[in-house]
Amino acid sequence: MEDNQLLPHLFRTEYRKIVSVLCYLFGINHIEIAEDIVSDTFLSATELWSLKGIPENPTAWLYTVAKNKTKNYLKRDALFEQKLSVEIKHNAPKAEEIEIDLSSKNIADSQLAMIFTVCDPCISQESQVALALNLLCGFGIQEIADAFLTNKEVIYKRINRAKDKLKTEQIKIEQPTPNEIDKRLDTVLTTIYLLFSEGYYSTSQNAILRKDLCVEAMRLCYLLIENEGTNKPAVNALFALMCFHSSRFEARMNENGETILYEDQDETLWNIELINKGKEYLSKSSTGNKISKYHLEAGIGYWHTHKEDSSEKWENILQLYNSLLILEYSPIAALNRTYALAKTGGKAVAIKEAEKLNLSDNHFYYSLLGNLYTDVDNEKALQHFRTALKLANTTADKSTITKNIENLVV
């Protein structure tokens, strides 16, 4: 890795670890202190490394400086030190005796505790995702704003409101008990799922950011898998689902950022390693007697890694969508189901089902109808594509729809 890329890389990978450990140590009321100490650590790295060069072990250097800055802060603020000794896990009379443990195990434990804290139901889902990106993934405010296609002020307010709410509700940063895991794991998985979706289905044109969002969602999910208490079937199913989807990431867009429809994707660009990993974790998710939406969506993802256009494939996908809609109805899932229905029952049946949905504010709805009506009633297909074009927000979507219109007009 180039020297000028090392510090940004370390900021992304190590900032979140040190922040989690210090938040776990200090408690919810002192998140900002933890963030300030870690930010100051990286500022010191920027200044000193530019003068003296990069140390032999940059990560160890960061950990040592973070520990020293923490101890110095505690020395300077005797009141905070006293509160820390009383309120948190330690009963140490002196700051030097308060351990700043940056071992791999404590980092994992701290991040697990932080996931369950960030995903507390007292804050909204969008705030959970934003806070997770900031504290657990090391994303800056501008990056999060870019991911949500909004401005920094909106994200800044969203994150601060979430922190204030967690403090007001006196939510503790602690290891989740088996009872807490049972009650809150669904919320945690929803946040990770939304984080992944923000990357995979994002309308942002920043391809690197979109991939990073997906990678972070997968990392957090794998953290749950590595912990015995949270290694549940639904967690493995979600990880499998993300593996299957990520395997086709490179094939979903062309060099101009335009979406490539599934049937037109170049199969050689699919990631076989991720497909195999998805199969492995889908198999691991098959224990127990409860099927989650992640099991069903992972099954759909699995069949989409079979490029051949067989009746078995589309029948399986259709049945999985049927089960998914019974378990948890979603208009988008119902919309996606009609594509599988067209493959198994023909376009006429699919059109009838699609039109029942009447998703009049969704450009994907009109794009699908345009595709279904193509070669059935091309005039209606054109009408739907033109409506989709009016509703589309991104240049890439508009370009894809325009090409469909041009193909019909020729």
mmCIF file of C-alpha atoms in Angstrom:
data_model
loop_
_atom_site.group_PDB
_atom_site.id
_atom_site.type_symbol
_atom_site.label_atom_id
_atom_site.label_comp_id
_atom_site.label_asym_id
_atom_site.label_seq_id
_atom_site.Cartn_x
_atom_site.Cartn_y
_atom_site.Cartn_z
ATOM 1 C CA MET A 1 0.000 0.000 0.000
ATOM 2 C CA GLU A 2 1.277 3.489 -0.901
ATOM 3 C CA ASP A 3 2.395 5.617 2.068
ATOM 4 C CA ASN A 4 -0.175 8.308 1.268
ATOM 5 C CA GLN A 5 -2.950 5.694 1.368
ATOM 6 C CA LEU A 6 -1.900 4.063 4.640
ATOM 7 C CA LEU A 7 -3.279 6.586 7.116
ATOM 8 C CA PRO A 8 -6.754 6.847 5.473
ATOM 9 C CA HIS A 9 -6.837 3.035 5.414
ATOM 10 C CA LEU A 10 -5.859 2.815 9.093
ATOM 11 C CA PHE A 11 -8.414 5.482 9.945
ATOM 12 C CA ARG A 12 -11.141 3.339 8.378
ATOM 13 C CA THR A 13 -9.992 0.083 10.014
ATOM 14 C CA GLU A 14 -8.615 1.200 13.411
ATOM 15 C CA TYR A 15 -10.658 4.292 14.333
ATOM 16 C CA ARG A 16 -13.796 2.217 14.850
ATOM 17 C CA LYS A 17 -11.938 -0.318 17.011
ATOM 18 C CA ILE A 18 -10.399 2.216 19.388
ATOM 19 C CA VAL A 19 -13.631 4.247 19.596
ATOM 20 C CA SER A 20 -15.620 1.113 20.462
ATOM 21 C CA VAL A 21 -13.171 0.151 23.211
ATOM 22 C CA LEU A 22 -13.180 3.652 24.741
ATOM 23 C CA CYS A 23 -16.971 3.980 24.477
ATOM 24 C CA TYR A 24 -17.300 0.578 26.149
ATOM 25 C CA LEU A 25 -14.950 1.801 28.898
ATOM 26 C CA PHE A 26 -16.388 5.304 29.363
ATOM 27 C CA GLY A 27 -20.104 4.636 28.878
ATOM 28 C CA ILE A 28 -22.817 6.250 26.776
ATOM 29 C CA ASN A 29 -22.539 9.704 28.374
ATOM 30 C CA HIS A 30 -18.938 10.116 27.268
ATOM 31 C CA ILE A 31 -19.004 9.045 23.616
ATOM 32 C CA GLU A 32 -17.728 12.454 22.513
ATOM 33 C CA ILE A 33 -14.697 12.162 24.808
ATOM 34 C CA ALA A 34 -13.856 8.804 23.242
ATOM 35 C CA GLU A 35 -14.217 10.270 19.732
ATOM 36 C CA ASP A 36 -12.059 13.297 20.621
ATOM 37 C CA ILE A 37 -9.248 11.116 21.997
ATOM 38 C CA VAL A 38 -9.197 8.905 18.908
ATOM 39 C CA SER A 39 -9.413 11.854 16.511
ATOM 40 C CA ASP A 40 -6.510 13.470 18.374
ATOM 41 C CA THR A 41 -4.553 10.216 18.036
ATOM 42 C CA PHE A 42 -4.926 10.277 14.266
ATOM 43 C CA LEU A 43 -4.100 13.989 14.151
ATOM 44 C CA SER A 44 -0.842 13.197 15.975
ATOM 45 C CA ALA A 45 -0.156 10.435 13.444
ATOM 46 C CA THR A 46 -0.718 12.847 10.546
ATOM 47 C CA GLU A 47 1.666 15.413 12.012
ATOM 48 C CA LEU A 48 4.439 13.112 13.270
ATOM 49 C CA TRP A 49 4.478 10.579 10.435
ATOM 50 C CA SER A 50 4.852 13.360 7.876
ATOM 51 C CA LEU A 51 7.948 14.587 9.763
ATOM 52 C CA LYS A 52 9.540 11.371 11.022
ATOM 53 C CA GLY A 53 8.158 8.799 8.612
ATOM 54 C CA ILE A 54 5.802 5.885 9.174
ATOM 55 C CA PRO A 55 6.682 3.739 12.214
ATOM 56 C CA GLU A 56 7.578 0.075 11.810
ATOM 57 C CA ASN A 57 4.229 -1.049 13.259
ATOM 58 C CA PRO A 58 1.709 1.733 12.534
ATOM 59 C CA THR A 59 -1.242 -0.006 14.224
ATOM 60 C CA ALA A 60 0.713 -0.642 17.437
ATOM 61 C CA TRP A 61 1.822 3.017 17.358
ATOM 62 C CA LEU A 62 -1.799 4.172 17.145
ATOM 63 C CA TYR A 63 -2.862 1.884 19.997
ATOM 64 C CA THR A 64 -0.008 3.064 22.237
ATOM 65 C CA VAL A 65 -0.699 6.750 21.564
ATOM 66 C CA ALA A 66 -4.454 6.240 22.122
ATOM 67 C CA LYS A 67 -3.757 4.555 25.466
ATOM 68 C CA ASN A 68 -1.395 7.343 26.533
ATOM 69 C CA LYS A 69 -3.805 10.087 25.490
ATOM 70 C CA THR A 70 -6.587 8.349 27.420
ATOM 71 C CA LYS A 71 -4.466 8.115 30.580
ATOM 72 C CA ASN A 72 -3.372 11.740 30.203
ATOM 73 C CA TYR A 73 -6.978 12.811 29.843
ATOM 74 C CA LEU A 74 -7.928 10.927 32.996
ATOM 75 C CA LYS A 75 -5.076 12.555 34.906
ATOM 76 C CA ARG A 76 -6.196 16.013 33.797
ATOM 77 C CA ASP A 77 -9.836 15.446 34.635
ATOM 78 C CA ALA A 78 -9.927 14.069 38.173
ATOM 79 C CA LEU A 79 -13.735 14.269 38.333
ATOM 80 C CA PHE A 80 -14.117 12.179 35.193
ATOM 81 C CA GLU A 81 -11.553 9.707 36.521
ATOM 82 C CA GLN A 82 -13.523 9.381 39.745
ATOM 83 C CA LYS A 83 -16.795 8.821 37.850
ATOM 84 C CA LEU A 84 -15.101 6.273 35.631
ATOM 85 C CA SER A 85 -13.793 4.352 38.614
ATOM 86 C CA VAL A 86 -17.215 4.269 40.236
ATOM 87 C CA GLU A 87 -19.555 3.892 37.261
ATOM 88 C CA ILE A 88 -17.720 1.557 34.957
ATOM 89 C CA LYS A 89 -16.245 -1.885 35.233
ATOM 90 C CA HIS A 90 -13.204 -0.844 37.258
ATOM 91 C CA ASN A 91 -12.818 0.288 40.835
ATOM 92 C CA ALA A 92 -9.383 1.788 40.382
ATOM 93 C CA PRO A 93 -8.291 4.721 42.595
ATOM 94 C CA LYS A 94 -5.753 5.899 40.016
ATOM 95 C CA ALA A 95 -5.989 6.426 36.287
ATOM 96 C CA GLU A 96 -2.861 4.347 35.702
ATOM 97 C CA GLU A 97 -4.667 1.304 37.042
ATOM 98 C CA ILE A 98 -7.563 1.667 34.609
ATOM 99 C CA GLU A 99 -6.759 -0.731 31.814
ATOM 100 C CA ILE A 100 -7.214 0.404 28.218
ATOM 101 C CA ASP A 101 -7.452 -3.056 26.698
ATOM 102 C CA LEU A 102 -6.947 -3.039 22.926
ATOM 103 C CA SER A 103 -6.599 -6.797 22.575
ATOM 104 C CA SER A 104 -8.436 -8.477 19.694
ATOM 105 C CA LYS A 105 -10.919 -10.070 22.106
ATOM 106 C CA ASN A 106 -11.780 -6.826 23.871
ATOM 107 C CA ILE A 107 -12.112 -5.007 20.543
ATOM 108 C CA ALA A 108 -14.579 -7.684 19.370
ATOM 109 C CA ASP A 109 -16.449 -7.576 22.704
ATOM 110 C CA SER A 110 -16.598 -3.774 22.589
ATOM 111 C CA GLN A 111 -17.890 -3.718 19.029
ATOM 112 C CA LEU A 112 -20.523 -6.326 19.855
ATOM 113 C CA ALA A 113 -21.691 -4.250 22.824
ATOM 114 C CA MET A 114 -21.754 -1.152 20.610
ATOM 115 C CA ILE A 115 -23.837 -2.865 17.921
ATOM 116 C CA PHE A 116 -26.556 -3.652 20.439
ATOM 117 C CA THR A 117 -26.354 -0.135 21.878
ATOM 118 C CA VAL A 118 -26.549 1.604 18.505
ATOM 119 C CA CYS A 119 -29.492 -0.605 17.531
ATOM 120 C CA ASP A 120 -31.554 0.227 20.592
ATOM 121 C CA PRO A 121 -35.207 0.670 19.550
ATOM 122 C CA CYS A 122 -35.383 4.059 21.301
ATOM 123 C CA ILE A 123 -33.842 5.616 18.163
ATOM 124 C CA SER A 124 -35.144 5.442 14.592
ATOM 125 C CA GLN A 125 -33.862 2.968 12.003
ATOM 126 C CA GLU A 126 -32.311 5.688 9.850
ATOM 127 C CA SER A 127 -30.491 7.016 12.932
ATOM 128 C CA GLN A 128 -29.309 3.513 13.796
ATOM 129 C CA VAL A 129 -27.804 3.112 10.326
ATOM 130 C CA ALA A 130 -26.155 6.552 10.431
ATOM 131 C CA LEU A 131 -24.752 5.985 13.932
ATOM 132 C CA ALA A 132 -23.530 2.507 12.974
ATOM 133 C CA LEU A 133 -21.711 3.954 9.960
ATOM 134 C CA ASN A 134 -20.137 6.653 12.115
ATOM 135 C CA LEU A 135 -19.155 4.768 15.295
ATOM 136 C CA LEU A 136 -18.893 1.157 14.138
ATOM 137 C CA CYS A 137 -17.555 1.646 10.614
ATOM 138 C CA GLY A 138 -15.480 4.814 10.866
ATOM 139 C CA PHE A 139 -17.367 6.705 8.138
ATOM 140 C CA GLY A 140 -17.141 10.494 8.218
ATOM 141 C CA ILE A 141 -20.203 12.755 8.185
ATOM 142 C CA GLN A 142 -19.665 13.676 4.519
ATOM 143 C CA GLU A 143 -19.398 10.019 3.462
ATOM 144 C CA ILE A 144 -22.638 9.188 5.288
ATOM 145 C CA ALA A 145 -24.332 12.198 3.692
ATOM 146 C CA ASP A 146 -23.178 10.979 0.270
ATOM 147 C CA ALA A 147 -24.537 7.494 1.002
ATOM 148 C CA PHE A 148 -27.943 8.892 1.975
ATOM 149 C CA LEU A 149 -27.864 11.492 -0.846
ATOM 150 C CA THR A 150 -28.339 14.322 1.636
ATOM 151 C CA ASN A 151 -26.179 17.035 3.211
ATOM 152 C CA LYS A 152 -23.798 17.013 6.173
ATOM 153 C CA GLU A 153 -26.094 19.086 8.378
ATOM 154 C CA VAL A 154 -28.897 16.518 8.140
ATOM 155 C CA ILE A 155 -26.579 13.645 9.089
ATOM 156 C CA TYR A 156 -24.884 15.641 11.849
ATOM 157 C CA LYS A 157 -28.269 16.420 13.444
ATOM 158 C CA ARG A 158 -29.444 12.829 12.985
ATOM 159 C CA ILE A 159 -26.389 11.393 14.736
ATOM 160 C CA ASN A 160 -26.455 13.935 17.574
ATOM 161 C CA ARG A 161 -30.165 13.381 18.196
ATOM 162 C CA ALA A 162 -29.508 9.635 18.366
ATOM 163 C CA LYS A 163 -26.659 10.080 20.851
ATOM 164 C CA ASP A 164 -28.757 12.428 22.998
ATOM 165 C CA LYS A 165 -31.636 9.944 23.007
ATOM 166 C CA LEU A 166 -29.363 7.079 24.085
ATOM 167 C CA LYS A 167 -28.043 9.272 26.924
ATOM 168 C CA THR A 168 -31.528 10.387 27.985
ATOM 169 C CA GLU A 169 -32.715 6.778 28.076
ATOM 170 C CA GLN A 170 -29.509 5.865 29.989
ATOM 171 C CA ILE A 171 -28.754 2.978 27.647
ATOM 172 C CA LYS A 172 -25.756 1.033 28.898
ATOM 173 C CA ILE A 173 -22.951 -0.150 26.644
ATOM 174 C CA GLU A 174 -22.579 -3.716 27.814
ATOM 175 C CA GLN A 175 -22.415 -7.279 26.604
ATOM 176 C CA PRO A 176 -25.909 -8.410 25.627
ATOM 177 C CA THR A 177 -27.372 -11.135 27.822
ATOM 178 C CA PRO A 178 -29.025 -14.167 26.170
ATOM 179 C CA ASN A 179 -32.387 -12.518 26.914
ATOM 180 C CA GLU A 180 -31.270 -9.235 25.318
ATOM 181 C CA ILE A 181 -29.981 -11.110 22.282
ATOM 182 C CA ASP A 182 -33.354 -12.818 21.855
ATOM 183 C CA LYS A 183 -35.194 -9.499 22.163
ATOM 184 C CA ARG A 184 -32.897 -7.290 20.122
ATOM 185 C CA LEU A 185 -31.178 -9.447 17.518
ATOM 186 C CA ASP A 186 -33.920 -8.793 14.944
ATOM 187 C CA THR A 187 -33.331 -5.033 15.280
ATOM 188 C CA VAL A 188 -29.569 -5.509 14.929
ATOM 189 C CA LEU A 189 -30.013 -7.653 11.807
ATOM 190 C CA THR A 190 -32.435 -5.117 10.319
ATOM 191 C CA THR A 191 -29.857 -2.348 10.781
ATOM 192 C CA ILE A 192 -27.121 -4.446 9.147
ATOM 193 C CA TYR A 193 -29.510 -5.388 6.321
ATOM 194 C CA LEU A 194 -30.403 -1.718 5.747
ATOM 195 C CA LEU A 195 -26.726 -0.793 5.805
ATOM 196 C CA PHE A 196 -26.012 -3.402 3.130
ATOM 197 C CA SER A 197 -29.018 -2.280 1.062
ATOM 198 C CA GLU A 198 -27.809 1.329 1.294
ATOM 199 C CA GLY A 199 -24.711 0.159 -0.562
ATOM 200 C CA TYR A 200 -26.106 -2.493 -2.888
ATOM 201 C CA TYR A 201 -29.199 -0.625 -4.036
ATOM 202 C CA SER A 202 -27.795 2.876 -3.512
ATOM 203 C CA THR A 203 -28.489 5.594 -6.062
ATOM 204 C CA SER A 204 -25.140 7.204 -5.204
ATOM 205 C CA GLN A 205 -22.752 7.356 -8.145
ATOM 206 C CA ASN A 206 -19.738 6.753 -5.863
ATOM 207 C CA ALA A 207 -18.955 3.093 -6.607
ATOM 208 C CA ILE A 208 -16.169 2.860 -4.000
ATOM 209 C CA LEU A 209 -18.461 4.191 -1.272
ATOM 210 C CA ARG A 210 -21.208 1.765 -2.264
ATOM 211 C CA LYS A 211 -18.830 -1.211 -2.048
ATOM 212 C CA ASP A 212 -17.495 0.013 1.293
ATOM 213 C CA LEU A 213 -21.020 0.098 2.725
ATOM 214 C CA CYS A 214 -21.589 -3.517 1.679
ATOM 215 C CA VAL A 215 -18.228 -4.625 3.065
ATOM 216 C CA GLU A 216 -18.939 -2.976 6.423
ATOM 217 C CA ALA A 217 -22.365 -4.604 6.665
ATOM 218 C CA MET A 218 -20.777 -7.994 5.994
ATOM 219 C CA ARG A 219 -18.054 -7.311 8.577
ATOM 220 C CA LEU A 220 -20.603 -6.478 11.284
ATOM 221 C CA CYS A 221 -22.653 -9.553 10.427
ATOM 222 C CA TYR A 222 -19.548 -11.747 10.604
ATOM 223 C CA LEU A 223 -18.775 -10.245 14.011
ATOM 224 C CA LEU A 224 -22.114 -11.691 15.174
ATOM 225 C CA ILE A 225 -21.237 -15.063 13.651
ATOM 226 C CA GLU A 226 -17.928 -15.145 15.520
ATOM 227 C CA ASN A 227 -19.691 -14.601 18.870
ATOM 228 C CA GLU A 228 -21.209 -17.803 20.243
ATOM 229 C CA GLY A 229 -24.208 -16.033 21.781
ATOM 230 C CA THR A 230 -25.213 -14.289 18.548
ATOM 231 C CA ASN A 231 -24.268 -17.005 16.053
ATOM 232 C CA LYS A 232 -27.894 -17.781 15.199
ATOM 233 C CA PRO A 233 -29.388 -19.289 12.004
ATOM 234 C CA ALA A 234 -30.826 -15.935 10.876
ATOM 235 C CA VAL A 235 -27.388 -14.303 11.218
ATOM 236 C CA ASN A 236 -25.835 -16.965 8.967
ATOM 237 C CA ALA A 237 -28.716 -16.582 6.514
ATOM 238 C CA LEU A 238 -28.187 -12.811 6.326
ATOM 239 C CA PHE A 239 -24.466 -13.321 5.737
ATOM 240 C CA ALA A 240 -25.247 -15.841 2.966
ATOM 241 C CA LEU A 241 -27.690 -13.391 1.390
ATOM 242 C CA MET A 242 -25.052 -10.640 1.350
ATOM 243 C CA CYS A 243 -22.456 -13.014 -0.133
ATOM 244 C CA PHE A 244 -24.786 -13.989 -2.998
ATOM 245 C CA HIS A 245 -25.690 -10.372 -3.770
ATOM 246 C CA SER A 246 -22.102 -9.126 -3.485
ATOM 247 C CA SER A 247 -20.933 -11.851 -5.848
ATOM 248 C CA ARG A 248 -22.692 -10.046 -8.721
ATOM 249 C CA PHE A 249 -21.620 -6.537 -7.730
ATOM 250 C CA GLU A 250 -19.114 -6.049 -10.548
ATOM 251 C CA ALA A 251 -21.597 -7.200 -13.185
ATOM 252 C CA ARG A 252 -24.453 -4.889 -12.182
ATOM 253 C CA MET A 253 -23.146 -1.680 -13.729
ATOM 254 C CA ASN A 254 -21.256 -0.734 -16.855
ATOM 255 C CA GLU A 255 -18.349 1.721 -17.094
ATOM 256 C CA ASN A 256 -20.823 4.636 -17.353
ATOM 257 C CA GLY A 257 -22.528 3.709 -14.074
ATOM 258 C CA GLU A 258 -25.647 2.435 -15.838
ATOM 259 C CA THR A 259 -27.531 -0.527 -14.390
ATOM 260 C CA ILE A 260 -27.181 -3.808 -16.272
ATOM 261 C CA LEU A 261 -30.302 -5.948 -16.030
ATOM 262 C CA TYR A 262 -29.843 -9.407 -14.538
ATOM 263 C CA GLU A 263 -30.416 -11.260 -17.796
ATOM 264 C CA ASP A 264 -27.774 -9.119 -19.556
ATOM 265 C CA GLN A 265 -25.059 -9.496 -16.910
ATOM 266 C CA ASP A 266 -21.681 -10.998 -17.813
ATOM 267 C CA GLU A 267 -21.519 -14.186 -15.759
ATOM 268 C CA THR A 268 -17.702 -14.233 -15.943
ATOM 269 C CA LEU A 269 -17.687 -11.128 -13.717
ATOM 270 C CA TRP A 270 -19.484 -12.959 -10.910
ATOM 271 C CA ASN A 271 -17.316 -13.737 -7.873
ATOM 272 C CA ILE A 272 -17.216 -17.532 -7.480
ATOM 273 C CA GLU A 273 -15.497 -17.331 -4.086
ATOM 274 C CA LEU A 274 -18.362 -15.260 -2.657
ATOM 275 C CA ILE A 275 -20.939 -17.586 -4.220
ATOM 276 C CA ASN A 276 -19.295 -20.580 -2.527
ATOM 277 C CA LYS A 277 -19.103 -18.710 0.776
ATOM 278 C CA GLY A 278 -22.799 -17.914 0.447
ATOM 279 C CA LYS A 279 -23.576 -21.607 -0.052
ATOM 280 C CA GLU A 280 -21.499 -22.470 3.024
ATOM 281 C CA TYR A 281 -23.347 -20.040 5.306
ATOM 282 C CA LEU A 282 -26.751 -20.853 3.822
ATOM 283 C CA SER A 283 -26.052 -24.452 4.803
ATOM 284 C CA LYS A 284 -25.033 -23.325 8.315
ATOM 285 C CA SER A 285 -28.284 -21.374 8.627
ATOM 286 C CA SER A 286 -30.413 -24.494 8.155
ATOM 287 C CA THR A 287 -30.412 -25.491 11.848
ATOM 288 C CA GLY A 288 -33.354 -24.892 14.160
ATOM 289 C CA ASN A 289 -37.025 -24.766 13.262
ATOM 290 C CA LYS A 290 -37.529 -21.072 12.452
ATOM 291 C CA ILE A 291 -37.291 -19.603 8.948
ATOM 292 C CA SER A 292 -36.535 -15.893 8.736
ATOM 293 C CA LYS A 293 -36.941 -13.539 5.797
ATOM 294 C CA TYR A 294 -33.156 -13.729 5.444
ATOM 295 C CA HIS A 295 -33.372 -17.475 4.793
ATOM 296 C CA LEU A 296 -35.888 -16.903 2.017
ATOM 297 C CA GLU A 297 -34.024 -13.967 0.478
ATOM 298 C CA ALA A 298 -30.760 -15.931 0.658
ATOM 299 C CA GLY A 299 -32.522 -18.752 -1.193
ATOM 300 C CA ILE A 300 -33.610 -16.291 -3.895
ATOM 301 C CA GLY A 301 -30.043 -14.972 -4.040
ATOM 302 C CA TYR A 302 -28.726 -18.521 -4.377
ATOM 303 C CA TRP A 303 -30.906 -19.279 -7.388
ATOM 304 C CA HIS A 304 -29.860 -16.003 -9.005
ATOM 305 C CA THR A 305 -26.287 -17.303 -9.059
ATOM 306 C CA HIS A 306 -27.490 -19.904 -11.596
ATOM 307 C CA LYS A 307 -27.394 -18.081 -14.935
ATOM 308 C CA GLU A 308 -29.185 -20.776 -16.931
ATOM 309 C CA ASP A 309 -32.815 -19.835 -17.613
ATOM 310 C CA SER A 310 -34.395 -23.087 -16.396
ATOM 311 C CA SER A 311 -37.983 -23.657 -15.298
ATOM 312 C CA GLU A 312 -36.697 -25.230 -12.051
ATOM 313 C CA LYS A 313 -34.776 -22.065 -11.192
ATOM 314 C CA TRP A 314 -37.673 -19.653 -11.721
ATOM 315 C CA GLU A 315 -40.217 -21.949 -10.070
ATOM 316 C CA ASN A 316 -38.033 -22.107 -6.974
ATOM 317 C CA ILE A 317 -37.585 -18.331 -6.974
ATOM 318 C CA LEU A 318 -41.347 -17.834 -7.346
ATOM 319 C CA GLN A 319 -42.140 -20.157 -4.445
ATOM 320 C CA LEU A 320 -39.533 -18.426 -2.248
ATOM 321 C CA TYR A 321 -41.129 -15.053 -3.042
ATOM 322 C CA ASN A 322 -44.553 -16.490 -2.198
ATOM 323 C CA SER A 323 -43.260 -17.626 1.195
ATOM 324 C CA LEU A 324 -41.500 -14.299 1.765
ATOM 325 C CA LEU A 325 -44.674 -12.308 1.091
ATOM 326 C CA ILE A 326 -46.625 -14.484 3.514
ATOM 327 C CA LEU A 327 -43.948 -14.065 6.188
ATOM 328 C CA GLU A 328 -43.418 -10.318 5.722
ATOM 329 C CA TYR A 329 -45.249 -8.479 2.957
ATOM 330 C CA SER A 330 -43.289 -5.862 1.044
ATOM 331 C CA PRO A 331 -44.447 -4.023 -2.115
ATOM 332 C CA ILE A 332 -40.921 -4.242 -3.571
ATOM 333 C CA ALA A 333 -40.764 -7.993 -2.916
ATOM 334 C CA ALA A 334 -44.186 -8.305 -4.570
ATOM 335 C CA LEU A 335 -42.865 -6.309 -7.527
ATOM 336 C CA ASN A 336 -39.782 -8.532 -7.839
ATOM 337 C CA ARG A 337 -42.015 -11.602 -7.637
ATOM 338 C CA THR A 338 -43.796 -10.588 -10.846
ATOM 339 C CA TYR A 339 -40.545 -10.974 -12.798
ATOM 340 C CA ALA A 340 -40.300 -14.597 -11.634
ATOM 341 C CA LEU A 341 -43.997 -15.016 -12.417
ATOM 342 C CA ALA A 342 -43.399 -13.826 -15.989
ATOM 343 C CA LYS A 343 -40.699 -16.478 -16.339
ATOM 344 C CA THR A 344 -42.948 -19.280 -15.076
ATOM 345 C CA GLY A 345 -46.466 -18.260 -16.123
ATOM 346 C CA GLY A 346 -45.905 -15.872 -19.010
ATOM 347 C CA LYS A 347 -46.106 -12.100 -19.381
ATOM 348 C CA ALA A 348 -49.915 -11.843 -19.399
ATOM 349 C CA VAL A 349 -50.224 -13.339 -15.901
ATOM 350 C CA ALA A 350 -47.347 -11.219 -14.639
ATOM 351 C CA ILE A 351 -48.838 -8.000 -16.041
ATOM 352 C CA LYS A 352 -52.136 -8.698 -14.297
ATOM 353 C CA GLU A 353 -50.399 -9.247 -10.961
ATOM 354 C CA ALA A 354 -48.075 -6.255 -11.384
ATOM 355 C CA GLU A 355 -50.880 -3.824 -12.168
ATOM 356 C CA LYS A 356 -52.652 -4.803 -8.940
ATOM 357 C CA LEU A 357 -49.703 -3.329 -7.003
ATOM 358 C CA ASN A 358 -50.292 0.177 -8.432
ATOM 359 C CA LEU A 359 -46.974 1.572 -7.140
ATOM 360 C CA SER A 360 -47.620 4.854 -8.896
ATOM 361 C CA ASP A 361 -44.697 6.749 -7.343
ATOM 362 C CA ASN A 362 -42.046 4.121 -8.099
ATOM 363 C CA HIS A 363 -40.034 4.261 -11.319
ATOM 364 C CA PHE A 364 -39.035 0.573 -10.952
ATOM 365 C CA TYR A 365 -42.735 -0.317 -11.120
ATOM 366 C CA TYR A 366 -43.185 1.455 -14.458
ATOM 367 C CA SER A 367 -39.873 0.105 -15.768
ATOM 368 C CA LEU A 368 -41.013 -3.422 -14.982
ATOM 369 C CA LEU A 369 -44.363 -2.832 -16.699
ATOM 370 C CA GLY A 370 -42.478 -1.420 -19.671
ATOM 371 C CA ASN A 371 -40.407 -4.576 -19.897
ATOM 372 C CA LEU A 372 -43.439 -6.842 -19.434
ATOM 373 C CA TYR A 373 -45.439 -5.030 -22.134
ATOM 374 C CA THR A 374 -42.525 -5.047 -24.610
ATOM 375 C CA ASP A 375 -43.499 -7.259 -27.578
ATOM 376 C CA VAL A 376 -46.985 -7.623 -26.063
ATOM 377 C CA ASP A 377 -48.215 -4.041 -26.509
ATOM 378 C CA ASN A 378 -45.300 -1.791 -27.430
ATOM 379 C CA GLU A 379 -47.384 1.396 -27.223
ATOM 380 C CA LYS A 380 -48.236 0.663 -23.597
ATOM 381 C CA ALA A 381 -44.619 -0.312 -22.986
ATOM 382 C CA LEU A 382 -43.535 3.116 -24.240
ATOM 383 C CA GLN A 383 -46.057 4.880 -21.995
ATOM 384 C CA HIS A 384 -44.745 3.044 -18.951
ATOM 385 C CA PHE A 385 -41.106 3.682 -19.803
ATOM 386 C CA ARG A 386 -41.847 7.399 -20.289
ATOM 387 C CA THR A 387 -43.561 7.549 -16.901
ATOM 388 C CA ALA A 388 -40.580 5.750 -15.364
ATOM 389 C CA LEU A 389 -38.266 8.312 -16.959
ATOM 390 C CA LYS A 390 -40.170 11.183 -15.314
ATOM 391 C CA LEU A 391 -39.952 9.510 -11.884
ATOM 392 C CA ALA A 392 -36.307 8.394 -12.077
ATOM 393 C CA ASN A 393 -33.834 10.445 -10.027
ATOM 394 C CA THR A 394 -30.378 9.350 -11.099
ATOM 395 C CA THR A 395 -28.564 9.819 -14.387
ATOM 396 C CA ALA A 396 -27.803 6.078 -14.541
ATOM 397 C CA ASP A 397 -31.485 5.085 -14.177
ATOM 398 C CA LYS A 398 -32.580 7.686 -16.712
ATOM 399 C CA SER A 399 -29.973 6.446 -19.189
ATOM 400 C CA THR A 400 -31.136 2.825 -18.843
ATOM 401 C CA ILE A 401 -34.804 3.790 -19.332
ATOM 402 C CA THR A 402 -33.953 6.031 -22.304
ATOM 403 C CA LYS A 403 -32.228 3.090 -24.026
ATOM 404 C CA ASN A 404 -35.363 0.979 -23.556
ATOM 405 C CA ILE A 405 -37.446 3.737 -25.118
ATOM 406 C CA GLU A 406 -35.037 4.079 -28.042
ATOM 407 C CA ASN A 407 -35.160 0.316 -28.662
ATOM 408 C CA LEU A 408 -38.938 0.473 -28.971
ATOM 409 C CA VAL A 409 -39.058 3.619 -31.111
ATOM 410 C CA VAL A 410 -36.564 2.287 -33.710
#
